[in-house]
Every structure is written in structure tokens, then in C-alpha cells.
XYZ file of C-alpha atoms in Angstrom:
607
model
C 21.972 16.690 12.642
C 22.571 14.303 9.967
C 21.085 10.553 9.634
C 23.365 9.790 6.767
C 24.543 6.129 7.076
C 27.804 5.464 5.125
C 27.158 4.167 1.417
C 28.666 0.310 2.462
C 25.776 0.597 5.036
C 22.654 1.915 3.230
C 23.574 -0.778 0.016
C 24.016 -3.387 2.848
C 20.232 -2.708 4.285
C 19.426 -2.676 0.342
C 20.286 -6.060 -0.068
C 18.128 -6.319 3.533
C 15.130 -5.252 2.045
C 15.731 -7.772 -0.722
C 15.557 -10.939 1.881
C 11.655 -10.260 2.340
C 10.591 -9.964 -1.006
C 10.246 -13.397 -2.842
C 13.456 -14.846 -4.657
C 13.704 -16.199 -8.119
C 14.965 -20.061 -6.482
C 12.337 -19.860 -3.642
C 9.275 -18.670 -5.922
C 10.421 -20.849 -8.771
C 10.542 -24.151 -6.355
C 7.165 -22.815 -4.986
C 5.502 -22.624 -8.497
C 6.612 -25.869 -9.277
C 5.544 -27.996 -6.282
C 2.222 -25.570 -6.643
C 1.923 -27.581 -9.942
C 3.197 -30.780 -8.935
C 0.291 -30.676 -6.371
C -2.415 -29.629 -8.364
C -1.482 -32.560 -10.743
C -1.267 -34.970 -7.989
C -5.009 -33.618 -6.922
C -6.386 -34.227 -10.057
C -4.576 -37.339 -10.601
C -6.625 -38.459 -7.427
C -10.198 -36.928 -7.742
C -10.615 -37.753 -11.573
C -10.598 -41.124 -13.069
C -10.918 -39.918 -16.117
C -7.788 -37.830 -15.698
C -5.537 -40.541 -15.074
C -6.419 -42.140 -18.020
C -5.478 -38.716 -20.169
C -2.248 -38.056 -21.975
C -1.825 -35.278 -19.165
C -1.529 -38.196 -16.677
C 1.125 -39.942 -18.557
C 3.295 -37.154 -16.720
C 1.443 -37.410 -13.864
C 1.184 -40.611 -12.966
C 5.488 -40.013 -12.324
C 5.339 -37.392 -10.218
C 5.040 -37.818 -6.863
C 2.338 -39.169 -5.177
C 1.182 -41.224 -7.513
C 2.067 -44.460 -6.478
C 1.532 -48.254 -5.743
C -1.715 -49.760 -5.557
C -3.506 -46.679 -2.942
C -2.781 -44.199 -6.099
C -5.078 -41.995 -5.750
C -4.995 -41.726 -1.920
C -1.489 -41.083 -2.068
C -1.708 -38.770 -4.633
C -4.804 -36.636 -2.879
C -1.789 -36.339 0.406
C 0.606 -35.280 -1.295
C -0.858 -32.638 -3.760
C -2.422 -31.269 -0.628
C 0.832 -31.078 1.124
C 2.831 -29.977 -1.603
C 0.147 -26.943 -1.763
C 0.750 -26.428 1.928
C 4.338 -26.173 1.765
C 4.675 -23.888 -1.446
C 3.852 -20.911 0.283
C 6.249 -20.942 3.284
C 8.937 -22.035 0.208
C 8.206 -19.044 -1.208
C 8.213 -17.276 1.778
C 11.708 -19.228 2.470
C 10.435 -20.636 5.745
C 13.230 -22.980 7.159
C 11.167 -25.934 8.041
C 9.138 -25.708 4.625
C 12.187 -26.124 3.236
C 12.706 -29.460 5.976
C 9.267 -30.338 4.522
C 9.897 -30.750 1.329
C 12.986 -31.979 1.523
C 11.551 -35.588 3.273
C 9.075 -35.683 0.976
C 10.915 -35.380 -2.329
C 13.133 -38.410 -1.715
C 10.709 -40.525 -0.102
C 8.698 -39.769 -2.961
C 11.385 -40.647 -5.504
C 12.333 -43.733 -3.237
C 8.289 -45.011 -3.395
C 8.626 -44.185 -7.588
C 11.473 -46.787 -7.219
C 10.326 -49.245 -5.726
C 6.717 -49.769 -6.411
C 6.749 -48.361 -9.935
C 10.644 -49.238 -11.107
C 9.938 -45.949 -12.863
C 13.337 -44.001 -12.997
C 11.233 -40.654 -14.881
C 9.688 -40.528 -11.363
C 12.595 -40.569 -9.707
C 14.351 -37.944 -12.072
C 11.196 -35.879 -11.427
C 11.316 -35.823 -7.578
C 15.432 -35.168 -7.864
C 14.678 -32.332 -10.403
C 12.423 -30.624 -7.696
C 14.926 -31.635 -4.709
C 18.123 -30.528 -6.303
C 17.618 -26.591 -6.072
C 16.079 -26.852 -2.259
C 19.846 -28.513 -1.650
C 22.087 -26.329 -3.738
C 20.193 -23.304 -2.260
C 19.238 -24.061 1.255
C 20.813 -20.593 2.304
C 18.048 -19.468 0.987
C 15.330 -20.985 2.856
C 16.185 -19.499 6.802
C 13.519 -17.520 7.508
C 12.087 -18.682 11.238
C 8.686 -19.228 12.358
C 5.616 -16.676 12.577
C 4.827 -15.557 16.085
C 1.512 -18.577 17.048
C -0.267 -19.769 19.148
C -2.532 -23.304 19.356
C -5.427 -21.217 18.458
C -3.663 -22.015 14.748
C -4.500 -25.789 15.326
C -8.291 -24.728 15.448
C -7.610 -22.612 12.644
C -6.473 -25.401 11.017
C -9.122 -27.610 11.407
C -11.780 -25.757 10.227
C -10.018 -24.797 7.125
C -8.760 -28.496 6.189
C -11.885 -30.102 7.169
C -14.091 -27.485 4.894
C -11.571 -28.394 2.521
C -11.835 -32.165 2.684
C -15.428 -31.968 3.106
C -15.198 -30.195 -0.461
C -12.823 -32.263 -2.186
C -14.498 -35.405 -0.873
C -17.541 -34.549 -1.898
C -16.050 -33.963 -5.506
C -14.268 -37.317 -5.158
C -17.325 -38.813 -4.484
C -18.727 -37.423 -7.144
C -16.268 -38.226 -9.560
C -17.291 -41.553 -10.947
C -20.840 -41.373 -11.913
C -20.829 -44.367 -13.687
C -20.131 -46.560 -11.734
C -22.273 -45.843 -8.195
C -25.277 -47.814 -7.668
C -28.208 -46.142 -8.022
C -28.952 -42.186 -7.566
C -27.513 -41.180 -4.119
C -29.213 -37.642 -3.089
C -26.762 -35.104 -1.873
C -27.315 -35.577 1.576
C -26.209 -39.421 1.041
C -23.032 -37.612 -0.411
C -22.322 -35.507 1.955
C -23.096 -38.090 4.519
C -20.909 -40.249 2.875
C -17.824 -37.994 2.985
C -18.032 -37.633 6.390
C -17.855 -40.737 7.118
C -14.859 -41.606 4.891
C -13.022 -39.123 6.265
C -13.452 -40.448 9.939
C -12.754 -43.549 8.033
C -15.898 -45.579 7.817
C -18.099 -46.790 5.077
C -20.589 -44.276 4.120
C -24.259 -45.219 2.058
C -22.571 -44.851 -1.359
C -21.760 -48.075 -2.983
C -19.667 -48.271 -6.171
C -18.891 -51.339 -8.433
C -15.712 -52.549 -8.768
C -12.585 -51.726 -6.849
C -14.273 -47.591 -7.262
C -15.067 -48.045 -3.633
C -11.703 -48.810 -2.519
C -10.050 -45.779 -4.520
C -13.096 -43.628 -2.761
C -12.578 -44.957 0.387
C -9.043 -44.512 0.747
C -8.922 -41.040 -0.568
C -11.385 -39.742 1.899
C -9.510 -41.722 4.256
C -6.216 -39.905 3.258
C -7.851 -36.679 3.478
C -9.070 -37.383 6.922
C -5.922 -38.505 8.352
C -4.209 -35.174 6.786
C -6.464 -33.163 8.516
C -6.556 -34.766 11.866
C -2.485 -35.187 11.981
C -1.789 -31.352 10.424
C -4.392 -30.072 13.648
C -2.622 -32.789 16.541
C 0.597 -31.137 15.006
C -0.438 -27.628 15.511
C -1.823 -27.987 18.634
C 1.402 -29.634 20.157
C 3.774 -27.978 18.996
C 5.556 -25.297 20.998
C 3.747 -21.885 21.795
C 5.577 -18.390 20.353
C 2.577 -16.158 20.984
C 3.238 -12.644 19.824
C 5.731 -10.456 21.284
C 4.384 -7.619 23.639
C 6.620 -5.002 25.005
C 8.886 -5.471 28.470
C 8.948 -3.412 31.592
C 12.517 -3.132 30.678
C 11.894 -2.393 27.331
C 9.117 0.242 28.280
C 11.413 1.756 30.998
C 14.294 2.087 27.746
C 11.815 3.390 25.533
C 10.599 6.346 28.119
C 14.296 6.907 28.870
C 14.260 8.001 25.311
C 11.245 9.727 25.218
C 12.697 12.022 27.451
C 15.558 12.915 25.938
C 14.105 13.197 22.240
C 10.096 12.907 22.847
C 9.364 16.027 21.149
C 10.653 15.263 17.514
C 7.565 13.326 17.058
C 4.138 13.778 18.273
C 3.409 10.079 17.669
C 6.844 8.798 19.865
C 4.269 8.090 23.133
C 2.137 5.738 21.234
C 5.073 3.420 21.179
C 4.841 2.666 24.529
C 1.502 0.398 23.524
C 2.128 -2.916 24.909
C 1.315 -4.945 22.553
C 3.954 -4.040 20.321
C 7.789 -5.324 20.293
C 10.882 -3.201 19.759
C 14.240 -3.215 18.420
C 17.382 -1.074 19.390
C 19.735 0.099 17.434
C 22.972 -1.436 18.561
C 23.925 2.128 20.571
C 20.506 1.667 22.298
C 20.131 5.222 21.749
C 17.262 4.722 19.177
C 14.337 1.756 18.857
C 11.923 1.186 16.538
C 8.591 -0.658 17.497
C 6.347 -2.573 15.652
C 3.847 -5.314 14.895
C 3.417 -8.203 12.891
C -0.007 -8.663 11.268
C -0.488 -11.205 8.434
C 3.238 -11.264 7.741
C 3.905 -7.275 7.404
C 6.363 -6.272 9.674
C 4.335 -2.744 10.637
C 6.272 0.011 12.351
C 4.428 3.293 13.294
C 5.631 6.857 13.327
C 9.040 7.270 13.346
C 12.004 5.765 15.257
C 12.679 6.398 18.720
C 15.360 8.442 20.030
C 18.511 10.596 18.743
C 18.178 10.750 15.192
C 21.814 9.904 14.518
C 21.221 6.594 15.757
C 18.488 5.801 13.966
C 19.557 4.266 10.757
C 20.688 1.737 13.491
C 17.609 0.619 14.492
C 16.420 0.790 11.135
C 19.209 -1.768 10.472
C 17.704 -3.972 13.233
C 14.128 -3.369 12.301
C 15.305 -4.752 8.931
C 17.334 -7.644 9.537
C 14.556 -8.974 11.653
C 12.355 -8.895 8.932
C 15.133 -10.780 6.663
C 15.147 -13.305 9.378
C 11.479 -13.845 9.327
C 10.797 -13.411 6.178
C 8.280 -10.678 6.751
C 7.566 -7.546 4.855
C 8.696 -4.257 6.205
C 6.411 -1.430 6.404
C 6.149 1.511 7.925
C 2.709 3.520 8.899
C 2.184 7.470 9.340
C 5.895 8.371 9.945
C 6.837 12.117 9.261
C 8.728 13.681 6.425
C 12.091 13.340 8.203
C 11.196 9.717 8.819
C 10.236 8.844 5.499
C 13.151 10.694 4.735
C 15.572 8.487 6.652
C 13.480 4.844 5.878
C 13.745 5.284 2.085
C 17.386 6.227 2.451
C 18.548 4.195 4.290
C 16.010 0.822 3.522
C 15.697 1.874 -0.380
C 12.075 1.635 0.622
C 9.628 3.658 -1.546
C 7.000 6.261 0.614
C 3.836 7.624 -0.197
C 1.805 10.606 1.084
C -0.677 9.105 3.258
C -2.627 12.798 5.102
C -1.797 15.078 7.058
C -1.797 15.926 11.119
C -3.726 18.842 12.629
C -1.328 20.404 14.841
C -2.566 23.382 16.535
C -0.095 26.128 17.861
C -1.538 26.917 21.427
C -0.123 31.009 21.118
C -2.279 31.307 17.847
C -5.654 29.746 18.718
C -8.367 31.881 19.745
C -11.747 31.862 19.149
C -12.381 35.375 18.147
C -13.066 36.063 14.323
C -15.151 34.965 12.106
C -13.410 31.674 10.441
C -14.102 30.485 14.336
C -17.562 31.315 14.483
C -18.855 27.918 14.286
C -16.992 26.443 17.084
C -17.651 29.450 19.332
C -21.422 29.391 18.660
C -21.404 25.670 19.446
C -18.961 26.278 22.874
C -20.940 28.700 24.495
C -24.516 27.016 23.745
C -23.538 23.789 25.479
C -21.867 26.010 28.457
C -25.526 28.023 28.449
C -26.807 24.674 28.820
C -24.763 23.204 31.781
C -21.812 21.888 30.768
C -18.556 22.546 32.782
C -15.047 21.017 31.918
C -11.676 20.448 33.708
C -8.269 19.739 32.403
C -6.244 17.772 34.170
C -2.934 15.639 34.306
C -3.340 11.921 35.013
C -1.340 12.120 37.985
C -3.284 15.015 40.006
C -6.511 12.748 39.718
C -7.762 10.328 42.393
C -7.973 6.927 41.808
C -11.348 6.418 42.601
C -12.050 9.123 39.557
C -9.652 7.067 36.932
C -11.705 4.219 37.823
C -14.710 5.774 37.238
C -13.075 7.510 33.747
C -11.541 4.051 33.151
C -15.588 2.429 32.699
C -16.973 4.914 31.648
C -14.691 5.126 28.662
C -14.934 1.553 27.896
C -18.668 1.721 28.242
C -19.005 4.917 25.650
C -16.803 2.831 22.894
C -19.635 2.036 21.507
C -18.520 -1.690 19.473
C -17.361 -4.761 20.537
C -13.875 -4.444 18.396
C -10.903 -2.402 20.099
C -9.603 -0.264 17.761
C -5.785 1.830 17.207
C -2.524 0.790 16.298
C -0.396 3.992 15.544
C -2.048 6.878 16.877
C -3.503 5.430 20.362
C -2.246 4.147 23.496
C -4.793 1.891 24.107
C -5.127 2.846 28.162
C -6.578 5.453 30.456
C -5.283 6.430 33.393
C -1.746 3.784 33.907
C 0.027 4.910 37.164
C 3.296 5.212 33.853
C 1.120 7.342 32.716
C 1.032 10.513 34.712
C 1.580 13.627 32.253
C -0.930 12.203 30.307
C -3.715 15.259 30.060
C -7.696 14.220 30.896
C -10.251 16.703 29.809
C -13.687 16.027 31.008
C -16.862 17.401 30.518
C -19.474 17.492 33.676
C -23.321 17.930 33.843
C -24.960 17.536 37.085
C -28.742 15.453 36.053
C -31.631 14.973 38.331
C -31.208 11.438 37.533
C -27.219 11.092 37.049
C -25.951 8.033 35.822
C -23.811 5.429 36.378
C -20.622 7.691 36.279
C -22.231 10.929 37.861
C -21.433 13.816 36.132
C -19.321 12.885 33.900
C -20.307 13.435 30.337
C -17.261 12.894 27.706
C -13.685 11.957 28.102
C -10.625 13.449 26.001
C -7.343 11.702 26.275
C -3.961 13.299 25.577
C -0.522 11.857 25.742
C 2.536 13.956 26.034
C 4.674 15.376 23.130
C 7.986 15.728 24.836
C 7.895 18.504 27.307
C 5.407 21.383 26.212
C 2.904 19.588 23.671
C 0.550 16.835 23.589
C -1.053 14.614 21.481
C -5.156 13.325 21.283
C -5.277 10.335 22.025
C -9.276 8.948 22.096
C -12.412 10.808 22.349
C -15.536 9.164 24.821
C -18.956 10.229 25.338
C -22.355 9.731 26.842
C -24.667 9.041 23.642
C -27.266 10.873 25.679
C -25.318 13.950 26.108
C -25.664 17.040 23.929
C -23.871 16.968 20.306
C -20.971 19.353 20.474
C -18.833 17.522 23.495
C -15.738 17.355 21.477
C -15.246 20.564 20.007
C -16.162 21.860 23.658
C -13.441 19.644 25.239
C -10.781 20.313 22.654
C -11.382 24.229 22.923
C -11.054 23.442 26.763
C -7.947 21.736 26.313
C -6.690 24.469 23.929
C -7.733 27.185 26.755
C -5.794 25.215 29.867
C -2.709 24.762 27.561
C -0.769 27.548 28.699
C -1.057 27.124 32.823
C 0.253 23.167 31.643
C 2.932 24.604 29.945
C 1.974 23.159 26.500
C 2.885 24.914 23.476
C 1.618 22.626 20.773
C -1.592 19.995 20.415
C -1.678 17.523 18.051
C -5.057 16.495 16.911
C -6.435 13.762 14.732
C -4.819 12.585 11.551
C -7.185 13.286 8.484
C -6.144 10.637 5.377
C -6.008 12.462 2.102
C -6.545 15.591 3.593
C -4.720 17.528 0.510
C -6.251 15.938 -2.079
C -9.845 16.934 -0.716
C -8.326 20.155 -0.117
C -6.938 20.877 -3.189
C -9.933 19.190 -5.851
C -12.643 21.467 -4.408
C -10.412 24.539 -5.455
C -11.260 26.115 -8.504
C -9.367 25.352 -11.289
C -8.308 21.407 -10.008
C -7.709 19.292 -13.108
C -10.228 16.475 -14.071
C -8.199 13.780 -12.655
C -8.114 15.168 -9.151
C -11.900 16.492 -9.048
C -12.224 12.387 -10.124
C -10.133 11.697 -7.107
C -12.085 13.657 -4.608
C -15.270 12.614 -5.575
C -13.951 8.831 -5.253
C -13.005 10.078 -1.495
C -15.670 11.770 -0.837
C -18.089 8.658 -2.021
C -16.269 6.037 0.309
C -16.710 8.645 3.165
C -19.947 6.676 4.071
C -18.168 4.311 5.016
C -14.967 5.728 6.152
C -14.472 9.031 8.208
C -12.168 10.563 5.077
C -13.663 14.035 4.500
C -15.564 14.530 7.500
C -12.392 14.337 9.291
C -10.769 16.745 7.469
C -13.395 19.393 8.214
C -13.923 18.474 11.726
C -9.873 19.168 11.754
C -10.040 22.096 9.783
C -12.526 23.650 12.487
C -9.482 24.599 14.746
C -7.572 26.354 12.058
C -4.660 24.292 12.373
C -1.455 23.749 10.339
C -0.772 20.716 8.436
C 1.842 17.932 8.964
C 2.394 14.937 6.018
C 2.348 11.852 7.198
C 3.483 9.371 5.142
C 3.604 5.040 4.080
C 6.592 3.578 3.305
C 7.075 0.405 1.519
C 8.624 -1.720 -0.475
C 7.058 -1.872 -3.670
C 3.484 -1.385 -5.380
C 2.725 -5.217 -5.089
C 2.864 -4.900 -1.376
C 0.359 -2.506 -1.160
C -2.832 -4.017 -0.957
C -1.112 -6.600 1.330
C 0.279 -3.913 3.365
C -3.401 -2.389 3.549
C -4.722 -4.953 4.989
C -2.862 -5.978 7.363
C -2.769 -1.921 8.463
C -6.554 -2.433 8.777
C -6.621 -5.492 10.400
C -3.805 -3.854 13.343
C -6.222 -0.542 13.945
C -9.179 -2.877 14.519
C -11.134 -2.249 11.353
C -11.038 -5.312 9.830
C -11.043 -7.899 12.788
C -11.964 -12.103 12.308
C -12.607 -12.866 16.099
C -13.452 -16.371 17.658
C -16.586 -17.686 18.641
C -17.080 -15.885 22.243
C -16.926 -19.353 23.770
C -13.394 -19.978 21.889
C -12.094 -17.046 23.299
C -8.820 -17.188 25.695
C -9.860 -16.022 29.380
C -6.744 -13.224 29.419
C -7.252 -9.579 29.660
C -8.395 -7.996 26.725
C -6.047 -6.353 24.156
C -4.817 -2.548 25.160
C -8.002 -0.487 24.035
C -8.049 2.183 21.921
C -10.635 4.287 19.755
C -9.758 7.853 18.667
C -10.516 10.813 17.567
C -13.301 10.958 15.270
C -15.465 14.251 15.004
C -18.786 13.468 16.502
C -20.468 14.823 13.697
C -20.360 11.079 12.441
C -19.800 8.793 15.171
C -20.849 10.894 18.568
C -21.321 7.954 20.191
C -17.585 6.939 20.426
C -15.416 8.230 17.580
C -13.250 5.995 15.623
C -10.345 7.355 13.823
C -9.624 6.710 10.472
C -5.551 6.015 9.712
């Protein structure tokens, strides 16, 4: 079965991919009102700046004008900042932005200056925004009026910073030797717009007054703007788009192990125009972030792809893709001309060929039977043959056992237990009956599984009691592996180890310098990062290896794209103050997989 898209097609989604990335007209604008602001800053803060040569261009620009000079010019370099990014990010009402402010900035040249260089200036600026405004029509980010608090605590550290330099600023002529505190003091107080205890001679306290004034008034009218303006929180996923998604799973499920964790609800979809494929995604710090590989009949994925794409034009986002397989990565940089990179491998473990007999297992079958000698007793389950009094109890228990405050998965986890959707969805759970049980009884450690397509599964998250005995994982997995065959499962997928075949290959004898190099770099950030102790916790089970690969759109969207893949798993998280919080539900949960010999407590998968 071919994916092939006709030529007309794959160059159309090339010129797609092109709409993200930044233009020569919309970066070049950006640059220069960048500039234009950073002149009109300095114009304002310094004194002796505007008495330079440099400020004989200055002083025309825009900003700069009538007798509040330097006030004006503090607003307007500030807003000019503000609006160069979503210029060069070709944001439609950026574009709307600018466009008011470069003629009323050319009409206040005019009329308070007579100065026709500052109106050629603001007109030089304008001109390009008009003759390219198809340019600029990418739509708003998903918000909410949390950005309005955002806002105000970034623009009032900034004020407070930039007043206190303006205050600052003209150390000849204040009256006597104000402390910092009087500065500081004194800022505040402009910028709510009263007089503060540092006196100047001359009209200096005017120019000092109005600029923190200015900067004041910014702030407070950017936040009253944010926080009024219509609500677009985030998409999350439908019942109807769920129930489309599962109709697809169905049919085509078993192509990819990761095609259940699309059905996490707090990601959004598109469908290819057949609605015979999807793709889902997030959007985290503008990267469009798709995981695994499209949904459904591969012939209608380019599609989707298509979709996935021109919704990314639209935004102006950047399109990325996480941990999709070689036939994905395949299709993406086809079709996209999107570039893909190795990013680890999958432990998949063929059910028919496990067995714990021989020596490469003896390990795990030392460490199985002393935690059965010592009590332990597990059961395998589907979701749906379990009472819901013993979900609930799963339910806490695995939400108690996660062990930190920060929810973590994006494209390996579900992020729930136990959903009445969820029914062949595999539990295994280990059981110890204590003299003094706890809170959940017996139960000892939770293993999650979601299904892949008709006879395999996939791990999901691993739970368990910090007080129980070390070991509960492999136990649970071997358990799993053992009950596969009366489930009718075939194949279990098990965690995803980054850079597996690099560490593989540099401990081999005869790697080159450069890859020893590179696996002693991955083995040094394993402190912090479950890279190689994955990778032998996988390598236990004696499975065979999957790629899983990144795709992306070029090298300079890398670290970008790493971060926001961070930020979407829950490793790199910038939470409001627990008071601040909203009062909703909490986000879908999901930790996963880690081998206990680092993190028994609750495992935490590295992707």
C-alpha cells in the first residue's frame, strides 16, 4: 500500500511548510521596528543620547515627538518591541498594530515637528506591511486570561526596570543622593502616576515623571486588554472526535503501537478530507507537536498530513512531529519536505519468544521468583472485567504512588486509568496481604496497558507502593508477558529508550572516538535523565528494537522544538501560584514507564 501523494501535491505542502518558517518581508519589517524601538527606548531613558549624533536620526523616528518626547518615545519603542515578534511570526492583528501606529506616528511627526524625514521614516516602515499584507494572516494562539496575569508581571518587572534606569539617568541634575530604596520607591510611584521622593531641577522632573507615567499606563492598558478580550483556551478532543478516532483505531489500530495514545483528551485532531485518517496534536510554545504517526488507512494519510499542515500555515506555528515510526517519518518528510532524525528505539517484545529460561534471563528470573517467595501475587486483567469499586481504588492509589506534583506524558501515555472507553485496556496488579494493610489493601503496584489493535498492547504507566519490595515492575511485566496468550495478545510494547543505539553501539569494541565521546556525553546526563538506565532496564526482556524518530523542519527549530517537547511531557513545567490556579479538573495524568531501578517510587519516562 502506497502513501505516494501526486508530485503537484507533495510541492504544494512544500510551499506549506514554508508559511511557518519566517519570511524575508515579515522578518525584515520585524528587524526594523525591533530597531526603531530600541532607538525610541534610548531616545527616552538617556538624555545624553538625545543630544548624540545617533539621535539626530532618532529624534525622526517615531515616537519621538512634541513636548512629552521622551514619554512618547519610551511607548512606542516598547510597543514596537511587542509587535515585532508576532510580525515576524505574521500574526494578522500585529500586522493591524502596526499599521495604526505607523501613520499616526508619521501624522504626530507632521504636525508637531513639521519634520517631513519623520514622516518619510514612518511611510518607509508602513509601505511593505501594505504591499504585503498577504503575508501577515496567521490567526491567534490558543489563550486564555491567565495571559493578562502573565502580562502583568512581565511588563511591570519590566517597567519597574526601565524606570528605575530612567530614574537613574540624569545624575546631575537630582537633588541630593537618593538611596536605592528612594529609587525604587520612586518608580513605583510614577508608574501609578504620582510624585515619588526624587526631586530633579529643571523641567528633568517632568521628562521623569511622564515616562514612568507612560510606562505605567502601557502596562495597566496591555493587562485590561488581555484580560477582556475573548477566551480561545486550548483545543481538547470531542466525544465526536474521540468516537471518529476509535472508529479508526479499529480498523487500522495495529500499524502503530502508539495510535491509542491519541485518544488523550487534551489534544486536537485533524482529518484528512476522506476522514479516513487524522492526525492529533498539541500546541506548546508555538510548535505544532504531533505524536506517533497518523491515524487510520495509510493511503489517506498524506491527507491529513495536508490538514495538519495548512493549520499550521494558518497559525503560523511550527510543525513537528514526535516518536513517529519509520513508515511515518517516511511519509512526513515526503510528503511535508520535513527533515527526520533518529530519536531511540521501542522495546517490543514478541509474546511466542519470551521465556524466562536461559541464562541471558537469569536476572529477571532470580528477581521474579524472590519477590513471589516473599508474598507477592499478581493478576492480569482487562479494564472492563474489573469492578468499579476496584478502579476506584486503582484510580487513587495510582495518583497517590506518582510521586511529584507535575503530571507528566504527551506521546506515549493516556493520561487515565480505568475510563468506562477504556475497556480492553490491560491492568496488571501486584497484591501482598500486610498485618497492617494500607490505604488500598493489598494492592502493591499498578501496570497500565492500552491496546495495539487486536492482539498487542502497549505500557502505558508504571505505579507503586514506595514501601513495597524493589523488583515490582519486572515482576508485573513478566506477569503480563505470562497472561498474554489466554488475552490473545501477540505483541507488548514496552518503554521507549532515547538513544538506545548509540549506547548500544559505543560500548562495542572497536566504536570510533567520536561515538565512545557520544556515549559518555549520554551516559553523564543520565543523572539527570533516565537515558541509559532505560535502555538496560529494556534490554532485560530481550526484546527487538523499533526506531522512532523526530521530524522537523530545519536545524534552527530544534532547540525550539525541544523545548516545547519537554514542556508537553511535563518535564519542564512553569505552574501558577497554587492560589492562582483555575478550580477545573486537573490535566489527563500520566507518568510512565521508567525502570524502578531509578525512580521506584513512580517511574517517569524519558521521550
Amino acid at each position: 500500500m502506497s502513501a505516494k501523494a501526486p508530485d503537484h501535491r507533495r510541492g504544494r505542502l512544500r510551499r506549506v511548510l514554508s508559511g511557518p518558517r519566517p519570511e524575508a518581508v515579515p522578518t525584515l519589517v520585524a528587524r526594523a521596528c525591533t530597531l526603531v524601538g530600541f532607538l525610541d527606548i534610548a531616545a527616552g531613558v538617556f538624555p545624553s543620547f538625545r543630544h548624540s549624533r545617533v539621535h539626530t536620526l532618532a529624534e525622526v523616528l517615531p515616537g519621538a515627538l512634541g513636548p512629552f518626547a521622551a514619554a512618547l518615545a519610551l511607548s512606542a519603542g516598547v510597543l514596537l518591541l511587542l509587535l515585532a515578534h508576532g510580525l515576524r511570526r505574521r500574526k494578522r492583528r500585529a500586522w493591524r498594530a502596526a499599521v495604526f501606529l505607523l501613520p499616526a506616528g508619521a501624522l504626530a511627526q507632521l504636525t508637531y515637528r513639521h519634520s517631513l524625514i519623520g514622516v518619510l521614516v514612518s511611510l518607509a516602515l508602513l509601505a511593505p506591511l501594505l504591499r504585503h499584507r498577504g503575508e501577515f494572516t496567521a490567526l491567534p494562539d490558543p489563550r486564555s486570561r491567565w495571559r493578562a496575569l502573565t502580562n502583568f508581571v512581565l511588563m511591570g518587572a519590566g517597567s519597574l526596570l526601565l524606570g528605575l534606569v530612567v530614574v537613574s539617568a540624569h545624575p546631575d541634575r537630582m537633588l541630593g543622593y537618593p538611596s536605592l530604596a528612594d529609587r525604587i520607591t520612586h518608580v513605583v510611584y510614577g508608574l501609578l502616576g504620582f510624585e515619588g521622593p526624587v526631586g530633579y531641577q529643571g523641567d528633568t522632573s517632568w521628562t521623569v515623571a511622564f515616562s514612568l507615567g507612560a510606562l505605567g499606563l502601557l502596562t495597566a492598558l496591555t493587562t485590561i486588554y488581555l484580560a477582556l478580550r475573548p477566551e480561545h483556551p486550548a483545543a481538547r478532543l470531542t466525544e465526536d472526535d474521540e468516537a471518529r478516532l476509535r472508529a479508526l483505531l479499529e480498523k487500522h489500530g495495529g500499524r502503530d503501537s502508539l495510535g491509542h495514545f491519541a485518544l488523550r483528551r487534551d489534544k486536537a485532531v485533524v482529518f484528512s478530507p476522506s476522514g479516513k485518517a487524522a492526525v492529533t496534536y498539541r500546541v506548546v510554545s508555538g510548535v505544532m507537536l504531533a505524536s506517533g504517526d497518523p491515524i487510520g488507512d495509510v493511503e489517506a494519510w498524506p491527507g491529513a498530513i495536508e490538514r495538519f499542515m495548512d493549520e499550521a500555515k494558518t497559525h503560523s506555528w511550527t510543525p513537528a512531529v514526535m516518536s513517529c515510526s519509520e513508515t511515518g517519518g517516511e511519509v512526513w518528510t515526503r510528503e511535508t519536505g520535513l527533515d527526520a532524525l533518529e530519536l531511540g528505539d521501542e522495546a517490543v517484545v514478541d509474546v511466542a519468544d519470551f521465556s524466562l529460561a536461559g541464562r541471558p534471563m537469569r536476572n529477571v528470573r532470580q528477581m521474579v521468583k524472590r519477590i513471589e517467595r516473599a508474598g507477592y501475587e499478581t493478576r492480569v486483567r482487562r479494564v472492563r472485567d474489573l469492578g468499579e469499586g476496584e478502579l476506584d481504588r486503582i484510580r487513587r492509589a495510582a495518583q497517590d504512588w506518582r510521586g511529584t506534583d507535575t503530571e507528566r506524558g504527551f506521546s506515549m501515555a493516556l493520561g487515565r486509568v480505568g475510563d468506562p472507553a477504556d475497556g480492553d485496556c490491560l491492568l496488571a496488579t501486584a497484591h501482598k496481604v500486610d498485618p497492617e494493610p494500607g490505604p488500598y489493601g493489598d494492592l502493591k503496584a499498578v501496570l497500565h496497558f492500552v491496546p495495539w489493535g487486536t492482539d498487542g498492547v502497549s505500557l502505558d504507566l508504571m505505579r507503586r507502593d514506595r514501601a513495597a519490595d524493589p523488583g515490582m515492575n519486572e515482576l508485573l511485566i513478566v506477569a503480563a508477558l505470562q497472561a498474554a496468550p489466554r488475552l490473545g495478545v501477540r505483541r507488548v510494547s514496552l518503554n521507549f529508550a532515547m538513544f538506545r543505539a548509540a549506547l548500544a553501539r559505543g560500548e562495542k569494541i572497536g566504536a570510533g572516538p567520536v561515538l565512545r565521546a557520544w556515549r559518555g556525553l549520554l551516559v553523564f546526563l543520565s543523572r539527570w535523565f533516565q537515558i541509559e538506565s532505560l535502555y538496560k532496564f529494556n534490554a532485560k526482556f530481550r526484546p527487538r528494537w523499533e526506531p522512532r524518530f523526530v521530524v522537523y523542519g530545519s536545524s534552527r527549530d530544534l532547540p525550539r522544538l525541544g523545548l516545547a517537547a519537554l514542556r508537553a511531557e511535563g518535564f519542564v513545567d512553569l505552574p501558577l501560584p497554587r492560589a492562582l490556579r483555575r478550580r477545573t479538573p486537573p490535566p489527563a495524568p500520566c507518568t510512565h514507564r521508567l525502570p524502578e531501578t531509578r525512580l521506584p517510587e513512580h517511574g517517569v519516562r524519558a521521550v
